[in-house]
Amino acid sequence: MKKSLLALAVSALAAASIASTASATTVYDKDGTSMGIYGRVQSVYYSENHGTDKTEGSIDTSARMGFDLRTPLTSGIDVFALAEWEAANGNGKNDEADGFDARYLWVGFDFGQFGQVKIGKFEEAIKYAIGPTDHWEDAGCTGLAGNDDRSESVIQYQWSGYGVDAYISYAMARDNEHLDGAYYIGENVDRDWSASAALGYTSPDVLFGPIGVRVGYLAGELNQDNTVFDRTKGTVTGTNVVYSGGNTYSEYDSYDQWAVSAFWGTLAQGPYMAVAYQCRTFDINDYTYNTTNGVWDKTTGDYDVSGLEFTVAYTFQNGLRLATGYEMQTIEFDGDEDSDVDAVTVPILALWKVNPNFDVWAECRLDAGTDDDDNGGKNFDAEAGTYYSENVFSFGARYNF
């Protein structure tokens, strides 16, 4: 069996380019044990200022490859696993450092009507609550926090039935994890733990499609154990620390988030509408060194990263999808409303699924009022490290298998 499985996998890889798609092609299936392979390869032209690493126009060619595995364990219980890698310059590395980076990795147990448990690297439960508006190529997700938070050491339970989906997840301690909205430390944190839950209901079709509603909540603590103050050198170091010199510094302490969304229709065909709102709050400890008594005086504060997104799309029978929307993100500082900054964008997408294996698209993101230096000195891009105040576009082609 092992030789047959390997031969099938090699032939599938030789016959297709590395890519990514929602469904895997089954290359082995016998007695309940199956292996599917999926992937994509794409080339995309990005205009200047499309991302923090694209100050000039450029073409990025990237790839993904994944394996979807399942086998029976006992009566009524299956074991499943998934491994997906990002490859080439799609992983954000330069040409000399190209290689494979793990995007998703998990192993799980499927208990049938009693739900599933999976363990590994993936987004926490809150992702389900913000998912309905996350269908763009590159120009969307202005208002979302958590869409890119693929965490390691996550355990999640999921149950589905009667139109209801329920998720509960717990992420253990991990260093150097991405955390959307932690702008002032580069969105990389050392996490102690986080827990999340989400609940949703999807109705049968109403006119042109189902109606769904979702809610979610997330809470987490960050690690302060590696914060080091060197009085003789006048330095404060630590992953979760913001320090610009002197006798004061700030430290990320904890965070929480809630989200709600709704949608009507499907992206497969016909009209689709969706709306999502989320708010992620970061608790900050501010420290000032008291030279009189030699101790740190502590005060607390916080800031919110909140966002609203609305999207409409229509997919024609020939595979052409047209979509637009409105997206807004606000950074709100505790007790300092005059410093609040907004990003406001309008994404527009035309994507043609020529056949199940090949897509082409054109997409743009238009500035619709993002705060910049001309707006009372406020500048969202300077706060968040983005280019939302720029009008950008892209053209892409992708092969899927």
Short mmCIF file of C-alpha atoms in Angstrom, two decimals:
data_model
loop_
_atom_site.label_atom_id
_atom_site.label_comp_id
_atom_site.label_asym_id
_atom_site.label_seq_id
_atom_site.Cartn_x
_atom_site.Cartn_y
_atom_site.Cartn_z
CA MET A 1 0.00 0.00 0.00
CA LYS A 2 2.82 2.41 0.88
CA LYS A 3 4.44 1.97 -2.55
CA SER A 4 1.12 2.57 -4.33
CA LEU A 5 0.41 5.64 -2.23
CA LEU A 6 3.84 7.09 -2.94
CA ALA A 7 3.59 6.41 -6.66
CA LEU A 8 0.21 8.09 -6.86
CA ALA A 9 1.47 11.11 -4.94
CA VAL A 10 4.54 11.48 -7.15
CA SER A 11 2.52 11.16 -10.36
CA ALA A 12 0.04 13.74 -9.12
CA LEU A 13 2.84 16.17 -8.30
CA ALA A 14 4.45 15.63 -11.68
CA ALA A 15 1.18 16.21 -13.51
CA ALA A 16 0.22 19.47 -11.84
CA SER A 17 1.76 22.66 -10.49
CA ILE A 18 1.82 23.45 -6.79
CA ALA A 19 -1.39 25.36 -5.91
CA SER A 20 -4.23 25.65 -3.40
CA THR A 21 -7.96 25.07 -3.60
CA ALA A 22 -10.85 24.36 -1.26
CA SER A 23 -11.23 20.71 -2.33
CA ALA A 24 -8.55 18.09 -2.70
CA THR A 25 -8.12 15.60 -5.54
CA THR A 26 -8.27 12.09 -4.07
CA VAL A 27 -5.19 10.13 -5.07
CA TYR A 28 -5.82 7.15 -2.75
CA ASP A 29 -9.05 5.82 -1.27
CA LYS A 30 -9.44 2.27 0.06
CA ASP A 31 -11.27 0.81 3.05
CA GLY A 32 -11.94 4.26 4.46
CA THR A 33 -8.32 5.41 4.26
CA SER A 34 -7.86 8.29 1.85
CA MET A 35 -5.31 10.87 0.78
CA GLY A 36 -6.13 13.99 -1.16
CA ILE A 37 -3.69 16.45 -2.63
CA TYR A 38 -4.40 20.05 -3.52
CA GLY A 39 -2.54 23.20 -4.35
CA ARG A 40 -2.06 26.19 -6.56
CA VAL A 41 0.53 28.27 -8.38
CA GLN A 42 -0.15 31.90 -9.23
CA SER A 43 1.49 34.98 -10.66
CA VAL A 44 0.20 38.41 -9.63
CA TYR A 45 1.22 41.90 -10.70
CA TYR A 46 0.97 44.37 -7.79
CA SER A 47 1.06 48.13 -8.24
CA GLU A 48 3.38 50.21 -6.09
CA ASN A 49 2.46 50.59 -2.41
CA HIS A 50 0.26 47.50 -2.50
CA GLY A 51 2.03 46.22 0.62
CA THR A 52 4.75 47.28 2.99
CA ASP A 53 7.32 45.37 0.88
CA LYS A 54 6.04 46.64 -2.51
CA THR A 55 7.20 50.24 -2.79
CA GLU A 56 7.52 49.62 -6.55
CA GLY A 57 5.32 47.65 -8.93
CA SER A 58 6.27 43.97 -9.06
CA ILE A 59 5.19 40.48 -10.11
CA ASP A 60 5.03 37.87 -7.34
CA THR A 61 4.86 34.18 -8.21
CA SER A 62 3.86 31.98 -5.30
CA ALA A 63 2.69 28.48 -4.64
CA ARG A 64 0.93 26.27 -2.11
CA MET A 65 0.67 22.54 -1.67
CA GLY A 66 -1.38 20.51 0.78
CA PHE A 67 -2.27 16.95 1.77
CA ASP A 68 -5.64 15.97 3.26
CA LEU A 69 -5.54 12.60 5.05
CA ARG A 70 -8.13 10.40 6.78
CA THR A 71 -8.34 6.85 8.17
CA PRO A 72 -10.78 4.94 10.43
CA LEU A 73 -9.60 4.43 14.01
CA THR A 74 -12.47 2.49 15.56
CA SER A 75 -16.17 2.17 14.86
CA GLY A 76 -17.57 5.70 14.60
CA ILE A 77 -14.20 7.45 15.03
CA ASP A 78 -11.92 8.60 12.21
CA VAL A 79 -8.50 10.20 12.43
CA PHE A 80 -7.72 13.01 10.00
CA ALA A 81 -4.76 15.27 9.26
CA LEU A 82 -3.90 18.17 7.02
CA ALA A 83 -0.56 19.71 6.06
CA GLU A 84 -0.28 22.77 3.83
CA TRP A 85 2.87 24.67 2.86
CA GLU A 86 3.53 28.05 1.30
CA ALA A 87 6.35 28.03 -1.24
CA ALA A 88 8.49 30.34 -3.43
CA ASN A 89 8.29 34.09 -2.84
CA GLY A 90 4.75 33.71 -1.59
CA ASN A 91 6.26 33.10 1.85
CA GLY A 92 7.66 36.64 2.00
CA LYS A 93 11.30 35.58 1.67
CA ASN A 94 13.78 36.81 -0.89
CA ASP A 95 14.91 34.62 -3.77
CA GLU A 96 17.98 33.37 -1.91
CA ALA A 97 15.84 32.15 0.99
CA ASP A 98 13.00 30.55 -0.99
CA GLY A 99 11.61 27.34 0.44
CA PHE A 100 8.57 25.82 2.11
CA ASP A 101 6.89 27.37 5.16
CA ALA A 102 4.10 25.53 6.99
CA ARG A 103 0.80 27.39 6.61
CA TYR A 104 -1.59 24.87 8.19
CA LEU A 105 -0.75 21.72 10.17
CA TRP A 106 -3.20 19.67 12.19
CA VAL A 107 -4.18 16.20 13.37
CA GLY A 108 -7.72 15.48 14.54
CA PHE A 109 -10.38 13.02 15.64
CA ASP A 110 -13.80 12.90 13.95
CA PHE A 111 -16.54 11.55 16.25
CA GLY A 112 -19.30 11.85 13.65
CA GLN A 113 -22.45 13.39 15.10
CA PHE A 114 -20.55 14.20 18.30
CA GLY A 115 -18.18 16.62 16.60
CA GLN A 116 -14.47 16.91 15.86
CA VAL A 117 -11.31 17.74 17.78
CA LYS A 118 -8.20 18.97 16.00
CA ILE A 119 -4.74 20.01 17.25
CA GLY A 120 -2.08 21.99 15.44
CA LYS A 121 -1.52 25.27 13.60
CA PHE A 122 -4.56 27.17 12.34
CA GLU A 123 -6.79 30.16 13.14
CA GLU A 124 -8.67 30.16 16.44
CA ALA A 125 -12.47 29.98 16.70
CA ILE A 126 -12.94 33.76 16.23
CA LYS A 127 -12.00 33.32 12.54
CA TYR A 128 -15.37 31.64 11.90
CA ALA A 129 -17.19 34.77 13.12
CA ILE A 130 -15.35 37.16 10.81
CA GLY A 131 -15.20 34.87 7.78
CA PRO A 132 -18.23 35.98 5.70
CA THR A 133 -16.55 39.14 4.32
CA ASP A 134 -13.11 37.56 3.85
CA HIS A 135 -13.31 36.52 0.18
CA TRP A 136 -10.95 38.94 -1.57
CA GLU A 137 -7.63 38.18 -3.23
CA ASP A 138 -5.49 40.90 -1.60
CA ALA A 139 -7.56 44.08 -1.31
CA GLY A 140 -9.95 43.06 1.48
CA CYS A 141 -9.85 42.59 5.26
CA THR A 142 -9.17 46.25 6.04
CA GLY A 143 -11.61 46.09 8.96
CA LEU A 144 -10.83 42.60 10.27
CA ALA A 145 -8.48 41.57 13.06
CA GLY A 146 -7.70 37.88 13.25
CA ASN A 147 -7.91 36.85 9.61
CA ASP A 148 -4.13 36.25 9.50
CA ASP A 149 -3.67 34.86 13.03
CA ARG A 150 -2.61 31.29 12.30
CA SER A 151 -1.48 30.16 15.73
CA GLU A 152 0.51 27.12 16.77
CA SER A 153 -0.32 24.85 19.72
CA VAL A 154 -4.10 25.23 19.20
CA ILE A 155 -6.71 22.71 20.35
CA GLN A 156 -10.22 23.13 18.91
CA TYR A 157 -13.55 21.36 19.26
CA GLN A 158 -16.18 21.80 16.54
CA TRP A 159 -19.77 20.56 16.35
CA SER A 160 -22.23 20.99 13.48
CA GLY A 161 -25.87 20.00 13.19
CA TYR A 162 -29.36 21.38 12.46
CA GLY A 163 -27.79 24.40 10.74
CA VAL A 164 -25.75 25.26 13.85
CA ASP A 165 -21.94 25.47 13.97
CA ALA A 166 -20.12 25.75 17.31
CA TYR A 167 -16.39 26.19 17.90
CA ILE A 168 -14.28 26.28 21.07
CA SER A 169 -10.49 26.69 20.89
CA TYR A 170 -7.57 27.08 23.27
CA ALA A 171 -4.05 28.16 22.29
CA MET A 172 -1.14 27.33 24.61
CA ALA A 173 1.98 29.41 25.28
CA ARG A 174 4.01 30.22 22.19
CA ASP A 175 6.66 32.81 21.29
CA ASN A 176 6.79 35.00 18.19
CA GLU A 177 3.15 34.56 17.17
CA HIS A 178 1.39 36.91 14.76
CA LEU A 179 -1.37 39.00 16.38
CA ASP A 180 -3.37 41.36 14.16
CA GLY A 181 -3.58 44.86 15.59
CA ALA A 182 -0.52 44.74 17.87
CA TYR A 183 0.94 47.38 15.59
CA TYR A 184 3.43 48.94 17.98
CA ILE A 185 5.46 45.76 18.40
CA GLY A 186 5.27 44.70 14.76
CA GLU A 187 2.28 42.36 15.31
CA ASN A 188 4.55 39.62 16.73
CA VAL A 189 3.99 38.65 20.37
CA ASP A 190 4.94 36.12 23.01
CA ARG A 191 1.66 34.55 24.11
CA ASP A 192 0.87 32.89 27.43
CA TRP A 193 -2.52 31.57 26.33
CA SER A 194 -5.69 32.48 24.47
CA ALA A 195 -9.21 31.03 24.37
CA SER A 196 -11.95 31.60 21.83
CA ALA A 197 -15.51 30.53 21.07
CA ALA A 198 -17.84 31.08 18.12
CA LEU A 199 -21.42 30.15 17.30
CA GLY A 200 -23.40 30.43 14.10
CA TYR A 201 -26.62 29.43 12.38
CA THR A 202 -27.19 28.96 8.64
CA SER A 203 -30.77 28.68 7.38
CA PRO A 204 -32.06 26.73 4.40
CA ASP A 205 -32.28 28.73 1.17
CA VAL A 206 -34.38 31.87 1.32
CA LEU A 207 -35.03 33.11 -2.23
CA PHE A 208 -31.49 33.08 -3.73
CA GLY A 209 -29.59 31.41 -0.90
CA PRO A 210 -29.13 30.68 2.82
CA ILE A 211 -29.07 33.34 5.53
CA GLY A 212 -26.42 33.03 8.21
CA VAL A 213 -25.51 34.80 11.45
CA ARG A 214 -22.34 34.33 13.51
CA VAL A 215 -20.88 35.62 16.78
CA GLY A 216 -17.49 35.07 18.38
CA TYR A 217 -15.28 36.00 21.33
CA LEU A 218 -11.54 35.75 22.03
CA ALA A 219 -9.40 36.50 25.11
CA GLY A 220 -5.68 36.08 25.68
CA GLU A 221 -2.73 36.89 27.92
CA LEU A 222 0.75 37.87 26.78
CA ASN A 223 4.06 37.00 28.40
CA GLN A 224 6.04 39.64 30.33
CA ASP A 225 8.68 37.26 31.72
CA ASN A 226 11.31 38.21 29.12
CA THR A 227 11.10 41.96 29.78
CA VAL A 228 14.53 43.14 30.97
CA PHE A 229 15.42 46.65 32.18
CA ASP A 230 19.12 47.49 32.26
CA ARG A 231 19.49 50.59 34.37
CA THR A 232 23.20 51.03 33.61
CA LYS A 233 22.62 50.93 29.84
CA GLY A 234 19.26 52.67 29.98
CA THR A 235 17.55 49.96 27.89
CA VAL A 236 14.35 47.94 28.16
CA THR A 237 14.07 44.80 26.01
CA GLY A 238 11.29 42.29 25.51
CA THR A 239 9.07 40.97 22.72
CA ASN A 240 5.93 42.68 24.03
CA VAL A 241 7.61 45.99 24.94
CA VAL A 242 7.37 49.43 23.35
CA TYR A 243 10.40 51.50 24.40
CA SER A 244 11.78 54.68 22.87
CA GLY A 245 14.32 55.63 25.54
CA GLY A 246 14.33 57.36 28.89
CA ASN A 247 12.70 56.15 32.09
CA THR A 248 9.35 55.06 30.63
CA TYR A 249 8.17 52.09 28.60
CA SER A 250 4.92 50.33 27.72
CA GLU A 251 4.16 46.64 27.70
CA TYR A 252 1.36 44.67 26.07
CA ASP A 253 -0.47 42.76 28.81
CA SER A 254 -3.64 41.10 27.45
CA TYR A 255 -6.23 41.35 24.71
CA ASP A 256 -9.80 40.41 23.93
CA GLN A 257 -12.07 40.57 20.90
CA TRP A 258 -15.70 40.14 19.97
CA ALA A 259 -17.20 39.85 16.51
CA VAL A 260 -20.59 39.52 14.82
CA SER A 261 -21.43 38.89 11.18
CA ALA A 262 -24.26 37.98 8.83
CA PHE A 263 -24.56 36.88 5.21
CA TRP A 264 -27.15 36.02 2.57
CA GLY A 265 -26.46 33.80 -0.44
CA THR A 266 -23.33 31.96 -1.54
CA LEU A 267 -20.29 32.92 -3.57
CA ALA A 268 -20.74 29.85 -5.79
CA GLN A 269 -23.50 31.40 -7.90
CA GLY A 270 -25.93 34.30 -7.81
CA PRO A 271 -26.00 37.24 -5.41
CA TYR A 272 -24.12 37.37 -2.12
CA MET A 273 -24.19 39.96 0.66
CA ALA A 274 -22.29 39.99 3.95
CA VAL A 275 -21.50 42.32 6.84
CA ALA A 276 -19.05 41.93 9.75
CA TYR A 277 -18.09 44.01 12.77
CA GLN A 278 -15.30 43.25 15.22
CA CYS A 279 -13.47 45.01 18.04
CA ARG A 280 -10.12 43.86 19.45
CA THR A 281 -8.92 45.59 22.65
CA PHE A 282 -5.30 45.59 23.83
CA ASP A 283 -4.56 46.25 27.51
CA ILE A 284 -1.30 48.14 28.01
CA ASN A 285 0.81 48.65 31.14
CA ASP A 286 2.78 51.92 31.21
CA TYR A 287 5.83 52.02 33.49
CA THR A 288 7.79 55.05 34.73
CA TYR A 289 10.99 54.60 36.71
CA ASN A 290 10.83 56.49 40.00
CA THR A 291 14.37 57.71 40.62
CA THR A 292 13.47 58.68 44.20
CA ASN A 293 12.59 55.23 45.52
CA GLY A 294 14.05 53.09 42.70
CA VAL A 295 10.80 51.32 41.73
CA TRP A 296 8.60 51.31 38.65
CA ASP A 297 5.31 53.20 38.90
CA LYS A 298 2.62 51.48 36.85
CA THR A 299 -0.48 52.84 35.13
CA THR A 300 -2.84 51.01 32.78
CA GLY A 301 -4.54 51.91 29.53
CA ASP A 302 -5.79 50.34 26.36
CA TYR A 303 -6.55 50.89 22.70
CA ASP A 304 -9.13 49.32 20.38
CA VAL A 305 -8.73 48.07 16.83
CA SER A 306 -12.30 47.95 15.55
CA GLY A 307 -13.60 47.40 12.06
CA LEU A 308 -16.73 47.28 9.92
CA GLU A 309 -16.99 45.55 6.56
CA PHE A 310 -19.84 45.25 4.06
CA THR A 311 -19.59 43.36 0.80
CA VAL A 312 -21.82 42.55 -2.18
CA ALA A 313 -21.00 40.12 -4.98
CA TYR A 314 -22.64 38.37 -7.91
CA THR A 315 -21.36 35.19 -9.55
CA PHE A 316 -22.66 34.45 -13.04
CA GLN A 317 -23.18 30.98 -14.50
CA ASN A 318 -20.08 31.36 -16.69
CA GLY A 319 -17.89 31.67 -13.55
CA LEU A 320 -17.46 35.46 -13.59
CA ARG A 321 -17.70 37.08 -10.16
CA LEU A 322 -18.03 40.83 -9.60
CA ALA A 323 -17.69 42.17 -6.07
CA THR A 324 -17.32 45.40 -4.18
CA GLY A 325 -17.77 46.63 -0.62
CA TYR A 326 -16.94 49.15 2.07
CA GLU A 327 -14.34 48.55 4.77
CA MET A 328 -13.29 50.68 7.76
CA GLN A 329 -10.84 50.22 10.61
CA THR A 330 -10.39 52.55 13.59
CA ILE A 331 -7.58 52.69 16.15
CA GLU A 332 -9.12 54.22 19.28
CA PHE A 333 -6.86 55.32 22.11
CA ASP A 334 -8.11 55.19 25.70
CA GLY A 335 -8.92 58.67 26.97
CA ASP A 336 -7.55 60.43 23.87
CA GLU A 337 -10.28 60.66 21.24
CA ASP A 338 -8.40 63.37 19.35
CA SER A 339 -5.72 60.81 18.45
CA ASP A 340 -8.12 58.20 16.99
CA VAL A 341 -7.27 57.33 13.37
CA ASP A 342 -9.33 55.68 10.62
CA ALA A 343 -8.63 53.63 7.52
CA VAL A 344 -11.46 53.56 4.96
CA THR A 345 -11.23 51.59 1.71
CA VAL A 346 -13.42 50.29 -1.11
CA PRO A 347 -12.31 46.97 -2.70
CA ILE A 348 -13.42 46.01 -6.22
CA LEU A 349 -12.89 42.58 -7.75
CA ALA A 350 -13.58 40.96 -11.12
CA LEU A 351 -12.65 37.26 -11.04
CA TRP A 352 -13.33 34.75 -13.81
CA LYS A 353 -13.14 31.07 -13.00
CA VAL A 354 -12.44 29.96 -16.56
CA ASN A 355 -12.71 26.31 -15.49
CA PRO A 356 -12.31 24.46 -12.17
CA ASN A 357 -8.52 24.63 -12.53
CA PHE A 358 -7.85 28.16 -13.82
CA ASP A 359 -8.73 31.65 -12.54
CA VAL A 360 -7.87 35.15 -13.74
CA TRP A 361 -8.73 38.37 -11.93
CA ALA A 362 -8.32 42.11 -11.63
CA GLU A 363 -8.65 43.81 -8.27
CA CYS A 364 -8.23 47.27 -6.80
CA ARG A 365 -8.43 48.90 -3.40
CA LEU A 366 -9.52 52.54 -3.40
CA ASP A 367 -8.90 54.97 -0.56
CA ALA A 368 -12.23 56.32 0.69
CA GLY A 369 -11.07 58.67 3.45
CA THR A 370 -8.13 57.10 5.29
CA ASP A 371 -6.56 59.56 7.72
CA ASP A 372 -3.25 60.94 6.49
CA ASP A 373 -1.08 63.90 7.38
CA ASP A 374 -3.53 66.26 5.67
CA ASN A 375 -6.28 65.33 8.14
CA GLY A 376 -5.33 67.22 11.26
CA GLY A 377 -1.90 65.58 11.33
CA LYS A 378 -3.42 62.11 11.78
CA ASN A 379 -1.92 59.30 9.74
CA PHE A 380 -3.33 55.77 9.94
CA ASP A 381 -0.58 54.30 7.77
CA ALA A 382 2.11 55.63 10.10
CA GLU A 383 0.36 54.05 13.10
CA ALA A 384 -0.34 50.66 11.52
CA GLY A 385 2.45 50.33 8.95
CA THR A 386 0.11 50.10 5.95
CA TYR A 387 -0.62 51.88 2.66
CA TYR A 388 -4.39 52.19 3.03
CA SER A 389 -4.28 55.85 1.96
CA GLU A 390 -2.99 54.73 -1.47
CA ASN A 391 -5.09 53.55 -4.41
CA VAL A 392 -3.65 50.18 -5.49
CA PHE A 393 -4.47 47.46 -8.03
CA SER A 394 -3.39 43.98 -9.08
CA PHE A 395 -3.83 41.47 -11.92
CA GLY A 396 -3.45 37.75 -11.40
CA ALA A 397 -3.66 34.29 -12.94
CA ARG A 398 -3.81 31.05 -10.96
CA TYR A 399 -3.78 27.33 -11.69
CA ASN A 400 -5.55 25.16 -9.09
CA PHE A 401 -5.64 21.43 -8.53
#
